[in-house]
Tab-separated table of C-alpha atoms in Angstrom:
chain	number	residue	atom	x	y	z
A	1	MET	CA	-22.365	-9.241	-31.953
A	2	ARG	CA	-19.473	-11.577	-31.168
A	3	LEU	CA	-17.730	-9.176	-28.808
A	4	PRO	CA	-20.715	-8.822	-26.471
A	5	ARG	CA	-21.113	-12.609	-26.367
A	6	ALA	CA	-17.440	-12.972	-25.452
A	7	ARG	CA	-17.768	-10.427	-22.700
A	8	ASN	CA	-20.922	-12.079	-21.386
A	9	GLY	CA	-19.223	-15.467	-21.401
A	10	THR	CA	-16.248	-14.085	-19.521
A	11	GLY	CA	-18.515	-12.359	-17.030
A	12	ARG	CA	-20.471	-15.585	-16.439
A	13	ALA	CA	-17.233	-17.494	-15.937
A	14	ARG	CA	-16.057	-14.972	-13.377
A	15	GLU	CA	-19.361	-15.161	-11.534
A	16	VAL	CA	-19.129	-18.962	-11.468
A	17	LEU	CA	-15.584	-18.826	-10.102
A	18	LYS	CA	-16.585	-16.201	-7.583
A	19	GLY	CA	-19.545	-18.264	-6.483
A	20	THR	CA	-17.592	-21.503	-6.246
A	21	SER	CA	-14.703	-20.028	-4.210
A	22	GLY	CA	-16.757	-20.289	-1.019
A	23	TRP	CA	-17.688	-23.880	-1.846
A	24	THR	CA	-14.011	-24.697	-2.434
A	25	VAL	CA	-13.077	-23.362	0.986
A	26	ALA	CA	-15.930	-25.284	2.583
A	27	ALA	CA	-14.869	-28.469	0.787
A	28	LEU	CA	-11.285	-28.103	1.957
A	29	ALA	CA	-12.474	-27.523	5.493
A	30	GLY	CA	-14.656	-30.635	5.294
A	31	VAL	CA	-11.823	-32.797	4.026
A	32	ALA	CA	-9.455	-31.498	6.686
A	33	ALA	CA	-12.076	-32.125	9.378
A	34	ALA	CA	-12.596	-35.651	8.131
A	35	VAL	CA	-8.877	-36.335	8.292
A	36	ALA	CA	-8.609	-34.835	11.767
A	37	ALA	CA	-11.582	-36.904	12.952
A	38	GLY	CA	-10.068	-40.143	11.748
A	39	THR	CA	-12.226	-41.039	8.744
A	40	LEU	CA	-9.535	-40.832	6.131
A	41	PRO	CA	-6.796	-42.305	8.356
A	42	ASP	CA	-8.919	-45.465	8.611
A	43	VAL	CA	-9.087	-45.641	4.827
A	44	ILE	CA	-5.370	-45.025	4.506
A	45	LYS	CA	-4.689	-47.642	7.166
A	46	SER	CA	-6.578	-50.220	5.113
A	47	TRP	CA	-4.299	-49.401	2.164
A	48	LEU	CA	-0.958	-49.005	3.904
A	49	GLY	CA	-1.362	-51.002	7.096
A	50	GLU	CA	-0.214	-49.905	10.553
A	51	GLN	CA	2.034	-46.873	9.882
A	52	ARG	CA	1.469	-44.926	13.064
A	53	PRO	CA	4.151	-42.229	12.638
A	54	PHE	CA	2.832	-41.341	9.200
A	55	LEU	CA	-0.785	-41.307	10.363
A	56	THR	CA	0.085	-39.229	13.434
A	57	VAL	CA	1.834	-36.598	11.342
A	58	LEU	CA	-1.062	-36.629	8.902
A	59	CYS	CA	-3.585	-36.011	11.669
A	60	VAL	CA	-1.545	-33.184	13.144
A	61	VAL	CA	-1.147	-31.497	9.754
A	62	ALA	CA	-4.823	-31.947	8.942
A	63	ALA	CA	-5.852	-30.471	12.278
A	64	GLY	CA	-3.601	-27.485	11.613
A	65	VAL	CA	-5.120	-26.993	8.158
A	66	PHE	CA	-8.617	-27.149	9.602
A	67	ALA	CA	-7.770	-24.641	12.336
A	68	GLY	CA	-6.122	-22.314	9.814
A	69	ILE	CA	-9.091	-22.400	7.440
A	70	ASN	CA	-11.472	-21.817	10.330
A	71	LEU	CA	-9.499	-18.793	11.540
A	72	TRP	CA	-9.225	-17.456	7.993
A	73	GLN	CA	-12.978	-17.674	7.515
A	74	GLN	CA	-13.641	-15.986	10.839
A	75	ARG	CA	-11.098	-13.176	10.455
A	76	SER	CA	-12.474	-9.656	10.566
A	77	ARG	CA	-12.055	-7.561	7.462
A	78	GLY	CA	-13.061	-4.581	9.532
A	79	VAL	CA	-15.060	-1.540	8.575
A	80	GLY	CA	-14.710	1.207	6.006
A	81	ILE	CA	-15.778	4.670	7.167
A	82	VAL	CA	-16.590	7.038	4.309
A	83	VAL	CA	-16.380	10.720	5.268
A	84	ALA	CA	-17.724	13.206	2.689
A	85	LEU	CA	-17.588	16.912	3.547
A	86	PRO	CA	-18.859	18.759	0.455
A	87	ARG	CA	-18.412	22.509	0.341
A	88	GLU	CA	-21.635	24.300	-0.493
A	89	GLU	CA	-21.625	26.160	-3.837
A	90	TRP	CA	-18.381	24.496	-4.907
A	91	ARG	CA	-17.760	22.791	-8.223
A	92	GLU	CA	-18.507	19.207	-9.164
A	93	PRO	CA	-16.020	17.110	-7.143
A	94	TRP	CA	-18.786	17.093	-4.583
A	95	ASN	CA	-21.218	15.042	-6.631
A	96	ALA	CA	-22.405	11.740	-5.215
A	97	GLN	CA	-20.214	9.613	-7.493
A	98	TRP	CA	-17.191	9.681	-5.158
A	99	THR	CA	-19.263	8.685	-2.140
A	100	VAL	CA	-20.874	5.815	-4.032
A	101	ALA	CA	-17.497	4.591	-5.316
A	102	ALA	CA	-15.881	4.845	-1.888
A	103	ALA	CA	-18.751	3.014	-0.201
A	104	ASP	CA	-18.628	0.290	-2.842
A	105	HIS	CA	-14.863	-0.123	-2.344
A	106	ALA	CA	-15.322	-0.182	1.431
A	107	ARG	CA	-17.979	-2.912	1.213
A	108	ARG	CA	-15.799	-5.018	-1.084
A	109	GLY	CA	-12.808	-4.780	1.242
A	110	HIS	CA	-14.502	-4.819	4.638
A	111	ASP	CA	-17.286	-6.522	6.547
A	112	SER	CA	-19.303	-3.313	6.807
A	113	CYS	CA	-19.397	0.304	5.693
A	114	PHE	CA	-20.408	3.451	7.551
A	115	THR	CA	-20.927	6.803	5.787
A	116	VAL	CA	-20.694	10.288	7.308
A	117	ARG	CA	-21.785	13.221	5.137
A	118	ARG	CA	-21.941	16.825	6.271
A	119	ALA	CA	-22.160	19.925	4.084
A	120	VAL	CA	-19.584	22.601	4.944
A	121	PRO	CA	-20.583	26.227	4.257
A	122	SER	CA	-18.503	28.256	1.820
A	123	SER	CA	-20.486	31.482	1.899
A	124	GLY	CA	-21.851	33.929	4.428
A	125	SER	CA	-20.174	36.400	6.768
A	126	GLY	CA	-16.751	35.435	8.071
A	127	ALA	CA	-17.621	34.775	11.708
A	128	GLU	CA	-20.887	33.017	10.886
A	129	ARG	CA	-19.300	30.859	8.184
A	130	ASN	CA	-16.382	29.881	10.429
A	131	ALA	CA	-18.704	28.924	13.271
A	132	THR	CA	-20.944	26.852	10.979
A	133	ARG	CA	-17.925	25.210	9.356
A	134	GLU	CA	-16.451	24.296	12.729
A	135	ASP	CA	-19.789	22.856	13.784
A	136	ALA	CA	-20.013	20.714	10.625
A	137	LEU	CA	-16.475	19.391	11.129
A	138	GLY	CA	-17.200	18.727	14.792
A	139	VAL	CA	-20.336	16.722	14.012
A	140	ALA	CA	-18.518	14.703	11.346
A	141	TYR	CA	-15.698	13.924	13.749
A	142	GLU	CA	-18.046	12.955	16.571
A	143	LEU	CA	-19.925	10.533	14.313
A	144	MET	CA	-16.684	9.037	13.042
A	145	SER	CA	-15.173	8.866	16.518
A	146	ALA	CA	-18.262	7.223	17.989
A	147	ARG	CA	-18.073	4.461	15.385
A	148	LEU	CA	-14.348	3.964	15.997
A	149	THR	CA	-14.865	3.836	19.754
A	150	GLU	CA	-17.636	1.279	19.322
A	151	LEU	CA	-15.394	-0.882	17.151
A	152	SER	CA	-12.475	-0.566	19.529
A	153	ALA	CA	-14.604	-1.598	22.501
A	154	ALA	CA	-16.054	-4.604	20.656
A	155	ASP	CA	-12.796	-5.825	19.089
A	156	PRO	CA	-9.584	-3.766	19.335
A	157	SER	CA	-8.087	-5.673	16.393
A	158	THR	CA	-10.782	-4.543	13.927
A	159	PRO	CA	-9.210	-3.126	10.731
A	160	VAL	CA	-10.452	0.376	9.910
A	161	SER	CA	-10.128	2.436	6.737
A	162	LEU	CA	-11.102	6.125	6.564
A	163	TYR	CA	-12.134	7.357	3.124
A	164	VAL	CA	-11.983	11.162	3.255
A	165	ASN	CA	-13.346	13.500	0.585
A	166	ALA	CA	-13.034	17.088	1.745
A	167	ALA	CA	-11.513	20.447	0.916
A	168	LEU	CA	-7.895	20.330	2.046
A	169	PRO	CA	-8.383	22.725	4.987
A	170	ASP	CA	-11.264	20.559	6.198
A	171	ALA	CA	-9.279	17.322	5.747
A	172	PHE	CA	-6.382	18.905	7.665
A	173	GLU	CA	-8.570	20.011	10.557
A	174	LEU	CA	-10.388	16.670	10.656
A	175	GLY	CA	-6.966	15.025	10.996
A	176	ALA	CA	-6.141	17.446	13.807
A	177	LYS	CA	-9.318	16.413	15.629
A	178	PHE	CA	-8.432	12.755	15.107
A	179	LYS	CA	-5.235	13.402	17.082
A	180	SER	CA	-7.256	13.105	20.290
A	181	HIS	CA	-8.714	9.720	19.359
A	182	VAL	CA	-7.319	6.736	21.261
A	183	GLN	CA	-6.740	4.024	18.674
A	184	ARG	CA	-6.413	0.984	20.971
A	185	GLU	CA	-4.698	-1.366	18.528
A	186	LEU	CA	-6.958	-0.589	15.578
A	187	ARG	CA	-5.567	-2.058	12.393
A	188	GLY	CA	-5.518	-0.727	8.864
A	189	MET	CA	-6.191	-2.412	5.543
A	190	HIS	CA	-4.422	-5.635	4.583
A	191	ASP	CA	-3.929	-6.702	8.208
A	192	ILE	CA	-1.282	-4.086	9.017
A	193	PRO	CA	-1.169	-3.929	12.848
A	194	GLU	CA	-1.808	-0.802	14.889
A	195	ARG	CA	-2.866	1.375	12.004
A	196	VAL	CA	-5.882	3.268	10.781
A	197	THR	CA	-5.482	3.489	7.019
A	198	LEU	CA	-6.481	6.342	4.712
A	199	PRO	CA	-7.336	5.070	1.221
A	200	GLN	CA	-6.762	7.573	-1.569
A	201	ARG	CA	-8.633	7.853	-4.850
A	202	SER	CA	-6.468	6.484	-7.649
A	203	GLU	CA	-5.955	8.028	-11.078
A	204	ARG	CA	-4.756	4.766	-12.607
A	205	PRO	CA	-7.043	2.862	-14.975
A	206	HIS	CA	-8.938	-0.102	-13.507
A	207	THR	CA	-8.162	1.069	-9.943
A	208	ASP	CA	-10.476	3.122	-7.772
A	209	PHE	CA	-8.737	3.440	-4.375
A	210	PHE	CA	-5.461	2.330	-2.838
A	211	PRO	CA	-4.212	2.354	0.794
A	212	ALA	CA	-2.218	5.592	0.981
A	213	VAL	CA	-1.282	6.474	4.576
A	214	ARG	CA	-1.411	4.515	7.823
A	215	ILE	CA	-1.930	6.751	10.836
A	216	SER	CA	0.582	5.909	13.551
A	217	GLY	CA	3.552	7.309	15.434
A	218	ARG	CA	5.790	5.852	12.738
A	219	LEU	CA	5.040	8.948	10.641
A	220	LYS	CA	7.325	10.804	13.075
A	221	ASP	CA	10.266	8.413	12.686
A	222	PRO	CA	13.460	9.970	11.273
A	223	LEU	CA	14.349	9.003	7.727
A	224	SER	CA	17.161	6.577	7.035
A	225	THR	CA	19.858	7.538	4.541
A	226	ALA	CA	18.177	5.561	1.762
A	227	GLU	CA	14.766	7.010	2.643
A	228	ALA	CA	16.167	10.554	2.612
A	229	VAL	CA	17.546	10.002	-0.891
A	230	ARG	CA	14.196	8.678	-2.090
A	231	ALA	CA	12.267	11.477	-0.364
A	232	ALA	CA	14.449	14.131	-1.999
A	233	LYS	CA	13.415	12.749	-5.383
A	234	LEU	CA	9.747	12.981	-4.421
A	235	ALA	CA	9.852	16.531	-3.039
A	236	GLU	CA	12.543	19.207	-2.928
A	237	VAL	CA	13.047	21.161	0.290
A	238	VAL	CA	13.675	24.876	-0.302
A	239	GLU	CA	14.746	26.353	3.022
A	240	GLU	CA	15.341	29.872	1.662
A	241	PRO	CA	12.816	30.446	-1.146
A	242	GLN	CA	12.550	33.709	-3.067
A	243	PHE	CA	10.130	35.300	-0.676
A	244	GLU	CA	9.352	38.921	0.126
A	245	GLY	CA	8.381	38.479	3.723
A	246	ASP	CA	7.184	41.146	6.107
A	247	PRO	CA	9.907	41.910	8.718
A	248	GLU	CA	7.106	42.598	11.201
A	249	GLY	CA	5.061	39.558	10.181
A	250	ARG	CA	3.565	37.429	12.938
A	251	ALA	CA	3.682	34.087	11.114
A	252	VAL	CA	5.842	31.586	9.236
A	253	ALA	CA	4.587	30.024	5.980
A	254	VAL	CA	4.957	26.308	5.281
A	255	VAL	CA	4.208	25.671	1.605
A	256	VAL	CA	3.607	22.002	0.732
A	257	HIS	CA	3.124	21.325	-2.974
A	258	LEU	CA	2.596	17.608	-3.661
A	259	SER	CA	0.179	17.613	-6.595
A	260	ASP	CA	0.345	19.028	-10.094
A	261	ASN	CA	-0.514	22.692	-9.509
A	262	PRO	CA	2.249	24.736	-11.212
A	263	LEU	CA	1.227	28.162	-9.877
A	264	MET	CA	0.594	27.089	-6.315
A	265	VAL	CA	4.016	27.814	-4.766
A	266	ALA	CA	4.342	31.306	-6.252
A	267	GLN	CA	0.766	32.197	-5.337
A	268	ALA	CA	1.179	30.931	-1.790
A	269	LEU	CA	4.423	32.837	-1.198
A	270	ARG	CA	2.929	36.012	-2.623
A	271	ALA	CA	-0.158	35.717	-0.433
A	272	ALA	CA	1.900	34.820	2.654
A	273	GLY	CA	3.995	37.968	2.293
A	274	ALA	CA	1.078	40.264	1.495
A	275	GLY	CA	-1.084	38.831	4.256
A	276	CYS	CA	-4.282	36.780	4.248
A	277	ALA	CA	-6.776	35.002	6.464
A	278	ASP	CA	-6.446	31.364	7.457
A	279	ALA	CA	-9.304	28.844	7.435
A	280	ARG	CA	-10.544	30.181	10.768
A	281	GLY	CA	-10.571	33.798	9.613
A	282	GLU	CA	-7.421	35.034	11.374
A	283	TRP	CA	-5.404	37.455	9.221
A	284	ALA	CA	-1.596	37.691	9.289
A	285	ARG	CA	1.519	38.345	7.227
A	286	CYS	CA	4.419	35.909	7.156
A	287	ARG	CA	8.016	36.802	7.978
A	288	ALA	CA	9.705	33.654	6.615
A	289	ALA	CA	8.827	30.593	4.582
A	290	LEU	CA	9.734	26.969	4.000
A	291	VAL	CA	8.797	25.302	0.705
A	292	ILE	CA	8.479	21.543	0.128
A	293	ASP	CA	7.882	21.185	-3.586
A	294	GLY	CA	6.984	17.952	-5.342
A	295	GLY	CA	7.234	19.603	-8.751
A	296	PRO	CA	4.935	18.934	-11.700
A	297	ALA	CA	4.370	15.206	-11.103
A	298	ASN	CA	1.845	13.608	-8.802
A	299	LEU	CA	3.070	11.249	-6.082
A	300	PRO	CA	3.510	7.581	-7.056
A	301	GLU	CA	0.409	5.703	-5.932
A	302	THR	CA	2.028	3.482	-3.323
A	303	THR	CA	1.674	3.358	0.452
A	304	ALA	CA	5.453	3.496	0.867
A	305	ASP	CA	5.821	6.720	-1.133
A	306	PHE	CA	2.798	8.467	0.388
A	307	GLU	CA	3.974	7.689	3.916
A	308	LEU	CA	7.560	8.614	3.048
A	309	VAL	CA	6.587	12.047	1.774
A	310	VAL	CA	4.482	12.704	4.900
A	311	ARG	CA	7.490	11.803	7.056
A	312	HIS	CA	9.656	13.971	4.788
A	313	VAL	CA	7.437	17.000	5.377
A	314	TYR	CA	7.411	16.367	9.132
A	315	ALA	CA	11.181	15.924	9.366
A	316	SER	CA	11.909	18.925	7.131
A	317	TRP	CA	9.678	21.241	9.148
A	318	ARG	CA	11.153	20.077	12.446
A	319	ALA	CA	14.711	20.563	11.156
A	320	TRP	CA	13.895	24.020	9.710
A	321	ASN	CA	12.301	25.066	12.994
A	322	ARG	CA	15.217	23.890	15.123
A	323	ALA	CA	17.690	25.782	12.923
A	324	ARG	CA	15.767	29.072	13.287
A	325	PRO	CA	14.950	29.667	16.958
A	326	GLN	CA	14.360	33.375	16.184
A	327	TYR	CA	10.964	32.377	14.749
A	328	ALA	CA	9.907	30.282	17.731
A	329	ASP	CA	7.234	32.741	18.889
A	330	LEU	CA	5.587	33.129	15.472
A	331	THR	CA	2.457	31.287	14.406
A	332	HIS	CA	2.678	28.624	11.699
A	333	ARG	CA	0.539	28.690	8.540
A	334	LEU	CA	0.191	25.810	6.100
A	335	PHE	CA	-0.392	26.364	2.363
A	336	ILE	CA	-1.036	22.985	0.808
A	337	ALA	CA	-1.691	21.329	-2.534
A	338	ALA	CA	-1.747	17.583	-1.960
A	339	PRO	CA	-3.991	14.509	-1.873
A	340	ALA	CA	-6.645	14.590	0.853
A	341	SER	CA	-5.052	11.626	2.650
A	342	VAL	CA	-1.805	13.587	2.994
A	343	ALA	CA	-3.663	16.670	4.257
A	344	PHE	CA	-5.429	14.526	6.889
A	345	ALA	CA	-2.125	12.958	7.983
A	346	LEU	CA	-0.427	16.360	8.246
A	347	GLY	CA	-3.361	17.576	10.318
A	348	TRP	CA	-2.835	14.617	12.636
A	349	LEU	CA	0.855	15.587	12.909
A	350	PHE	CA	0.692	19.414	12.916
A	351	GLY	CA	-2.907	20.401	13.592
A	352	HIS	CA	-2.300	21.336	17.220
A	353	THR	CA	0.401	23.901	16.294
A	354	MET	CA	-0.340	24.961	12.713
A	355	ARG	CA	-3.202	26.737	10.940
A	356	VAL	CA	-4.178	25.886	7.374
A	357	VAL	CA	-4.973	28.512	4.728
A	358	GLU	CA	-8.054	28.450	2.490
A	359	HIS	CA	-8.202	28.067	-1.282
A	360	PRO	CA	-8.949	31.350	-3.114
A	361	HIS	CA	-10.887	30.304	-6.197
A	362	GLU	CA	-14.088	29.120	-4.572
A	363	THR	CA	-14.058	30.905	-1.223
A	364	GLY	CA	-12.932	34.374	-2.259
A	365	GLU	CA	-9.950	34.259	0.122
A	366	THR	CA	-6.625	35.718	-1.026
A	367	CYS	CA	-4.536	32.657	-0.190
A	368	THR	CA	-3.905	29.429	-2.054
A	369	SER	CA	-4.206	25.919	-0.720
A	370	SER	CA	-5.686	23.315	-3.048
C-alpha cells in the first residue's frame, strides 16, 4: 500500500510543478514589465536615491527580459505529421498502438498534430496490386504535401516533424516523392533551421521517439576524415562482396544492412544474382553488387549517427559508381534492412535513380528488404 501512495504523491507533485510552470513564466513577465514601465525603478529610487546610470541599465535589461519571454511564449513549436501506411494482411506492427504513440509524442512536442493513414495492398495480381499501392502512396503524399505547403505559406519558419511507419519499400518511395517538395525554410525539431526532421521509434526504456534524420542537402556533403572513421565503425563498405552475379544482368544491387537481421545480406545477394522483381513488379538479375553492412548491432539512437550513416551510404554509392563506369547503363536496385527514417532519407536521395526491392516473407516475393 505504501508504494502506490508514494507514486501518487510523486505524480501529484509533478502535476503541480507542471501546472505552476506557466504561472512562473507569467509572473516573471509581469515583474519584467513592471520594471520596464518604471514601477520598480521608482521604488528603488526611494531606497538608493538618484542613481541614473544604474536605473537606466536596469530598465534596458528588464525590457530585454520582457521581450525575450514574450518571444519565447509566442514561438512556434510547429506541427507533427504522422504518416501510417499499414500493409494489408501483414503482421502486428500495423496495430494502432504506434499511431497513437506517435500522435501523442507529436502533440507533446508541437503545437498541433496531423495524421495520414492509408492501407497499402499486399495481395492481388501483380499489376493490380502495384497500381493500387502506387495510388495509396500518392494519396498519402498529396495529403502530407498539402499540409506542408499550407504551413510553409502561413509561416515558412514552422518546425515540422514527419513520423513515418511504413514497409521499407513504401518509406523509400514516399521519400522519393518528397524530393519534389519545396521546403521553403521549414525547420525541424528543436529549432534546427532549414530542416524537416524524421523522428524514429526508440528501443530504449522510457523513450518513445527521438529526432533521427533532418532532410536537407547536407546529407550529400562529403565526410570529413573524422566522420569517415566514425562511419566505418557504424557500417562496413564491401565493394567486392562474394556474389555470383549474372554477366548478362541488367542491374546493380546495392545492399544496405543497418539493423539486426543476420541473414539479410546473404539472402539479398542470392536473390540479386538469381533475379527477382522490385517493388513495382519489374524483374531483373544483377551483374554486380555493393554491400554496406552495419553488422549485428542496431545504430546508436542519436541524430548525429543516423545522419552520418545516411551520408556514408550516399558517399559510398557515389564513389563505387564513379570507379565502375562500365556499369553506368545498368539499373540500380536497393535491398535494405534499416530504420524507416533511414529508408525515407535514402528515398529522398536516391529515389529518382534507384528501385527498391520488396520483402519476401509477407509479400511472397523472392527478394529481401526488411
